PDB file of C-alpha atoms in Angstrom:
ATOM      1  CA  UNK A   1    -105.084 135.619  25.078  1.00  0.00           C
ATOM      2  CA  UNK A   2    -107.051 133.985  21.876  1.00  0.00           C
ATOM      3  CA  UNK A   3    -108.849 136.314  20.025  1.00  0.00           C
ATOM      4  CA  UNK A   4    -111.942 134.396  21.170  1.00  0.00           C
ATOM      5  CA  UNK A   5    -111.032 135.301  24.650  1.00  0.00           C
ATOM      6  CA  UNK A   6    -110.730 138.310  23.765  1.00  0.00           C
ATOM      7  CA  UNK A   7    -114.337 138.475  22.244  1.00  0.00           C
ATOM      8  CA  UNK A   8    -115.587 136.902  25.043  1.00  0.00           C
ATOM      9  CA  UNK A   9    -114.557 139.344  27.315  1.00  0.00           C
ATOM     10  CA  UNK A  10    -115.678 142.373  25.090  1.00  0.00           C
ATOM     11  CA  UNK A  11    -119.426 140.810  24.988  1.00  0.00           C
ATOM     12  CA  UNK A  12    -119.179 139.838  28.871  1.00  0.00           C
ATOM     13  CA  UNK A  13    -118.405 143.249  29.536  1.00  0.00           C
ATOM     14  CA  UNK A  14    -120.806 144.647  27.255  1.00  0.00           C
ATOM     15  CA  UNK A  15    -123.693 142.636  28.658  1.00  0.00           C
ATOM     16  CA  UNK A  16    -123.294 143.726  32.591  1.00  0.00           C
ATOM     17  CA  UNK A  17    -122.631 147.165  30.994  1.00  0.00           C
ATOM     18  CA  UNK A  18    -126.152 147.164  29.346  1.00  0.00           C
ATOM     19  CA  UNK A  19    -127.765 145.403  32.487  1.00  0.00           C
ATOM     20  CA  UNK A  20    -125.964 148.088  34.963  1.00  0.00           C
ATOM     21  CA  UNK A  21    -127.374 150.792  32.366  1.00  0.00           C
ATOM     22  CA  UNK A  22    -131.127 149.308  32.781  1.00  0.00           C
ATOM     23  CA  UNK A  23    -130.752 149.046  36.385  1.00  0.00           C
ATOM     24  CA  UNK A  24    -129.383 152.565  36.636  1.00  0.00           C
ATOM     25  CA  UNK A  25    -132.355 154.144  34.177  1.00  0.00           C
ATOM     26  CA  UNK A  26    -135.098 152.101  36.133  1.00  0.00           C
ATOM     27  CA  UNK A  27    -134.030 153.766  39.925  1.00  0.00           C
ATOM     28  CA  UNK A  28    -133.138 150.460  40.550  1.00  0.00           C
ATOM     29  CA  UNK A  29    -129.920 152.155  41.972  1.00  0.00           C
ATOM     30  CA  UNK A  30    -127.973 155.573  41.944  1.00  0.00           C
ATOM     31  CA  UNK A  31    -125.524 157.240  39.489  1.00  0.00           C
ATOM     32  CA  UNK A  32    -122.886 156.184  42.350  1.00  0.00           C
ATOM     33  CA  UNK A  33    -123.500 152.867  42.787  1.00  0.00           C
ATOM     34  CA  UNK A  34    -123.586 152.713  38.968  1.00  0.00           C
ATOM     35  CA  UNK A  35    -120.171 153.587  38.735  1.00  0.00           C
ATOM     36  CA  UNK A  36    -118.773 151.596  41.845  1.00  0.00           C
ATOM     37  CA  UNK A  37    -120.421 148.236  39.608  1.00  0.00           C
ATOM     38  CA  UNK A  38    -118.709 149.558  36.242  1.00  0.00           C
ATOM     39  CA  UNK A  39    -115.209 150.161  38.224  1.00  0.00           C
ATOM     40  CA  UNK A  40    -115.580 147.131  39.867  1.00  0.00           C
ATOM     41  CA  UNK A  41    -116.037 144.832  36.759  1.00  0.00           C
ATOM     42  CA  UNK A  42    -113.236 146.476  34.915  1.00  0.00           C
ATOM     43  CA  UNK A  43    -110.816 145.662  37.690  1.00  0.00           C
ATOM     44  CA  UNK A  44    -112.541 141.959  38.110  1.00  0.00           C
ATOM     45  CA  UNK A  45    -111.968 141.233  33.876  1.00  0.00           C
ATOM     46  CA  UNK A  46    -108.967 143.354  33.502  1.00  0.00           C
ATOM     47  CA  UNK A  47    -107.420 143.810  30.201  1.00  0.00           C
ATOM     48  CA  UNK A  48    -103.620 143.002  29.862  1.00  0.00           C
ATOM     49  CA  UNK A  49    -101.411 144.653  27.398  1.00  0.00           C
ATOM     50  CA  UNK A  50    -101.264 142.119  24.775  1.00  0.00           C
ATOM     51  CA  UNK A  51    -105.398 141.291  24.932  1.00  0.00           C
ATOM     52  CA  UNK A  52    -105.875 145.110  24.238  1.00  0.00           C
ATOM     53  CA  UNK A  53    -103.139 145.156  21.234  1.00  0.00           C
ATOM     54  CA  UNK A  54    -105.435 142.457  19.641  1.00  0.00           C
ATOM     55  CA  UNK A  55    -108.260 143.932  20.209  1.00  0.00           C
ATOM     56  CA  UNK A  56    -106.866 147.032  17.978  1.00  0.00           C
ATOM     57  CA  UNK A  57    -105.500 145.028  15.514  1.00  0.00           C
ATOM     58  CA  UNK A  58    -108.840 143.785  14.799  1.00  0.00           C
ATOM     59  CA  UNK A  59    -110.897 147.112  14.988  1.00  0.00           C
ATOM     60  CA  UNK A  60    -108.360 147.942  12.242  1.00  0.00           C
ATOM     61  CA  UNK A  61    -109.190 144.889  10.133  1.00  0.00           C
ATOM     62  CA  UNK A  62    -112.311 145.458  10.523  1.00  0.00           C
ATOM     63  CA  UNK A  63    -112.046 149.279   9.806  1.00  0.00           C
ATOM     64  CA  UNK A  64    -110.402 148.319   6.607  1.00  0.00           C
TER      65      UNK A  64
END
């Protein structure tokens, strides 16, 4: 996976997260069906092994 890919899916993942957050502050739903949406996306865009080792090589460039 590209690092752009890898970008792509942070900010994907991000974005549902925020709208699943709004949704969940609003009533428009309950703390459980909150979770079953979060779970669910994180098993639909799962990370493999090398996507999340480039992920952390980048926090750490950009740490430094």
């Amino acid at each position: 996976m590209s690092k752009t890919e890898a970008l792509e899916k942070l900010l994907s993942f991000a974005f549902v997260m925020s709208e699943n957050m709004v949704g969940l502050t609003k009533g428009n739903y309950d703390e459980a069906t909150f979770i079953k949406k979060t779970y669910a996306y994180l098993h639909k865009y799962n990370v493999d092994l090398s996507s999340k080792q480039e992920l952390e090589k980048s926090l750490q460039r950009l740490e430094a």
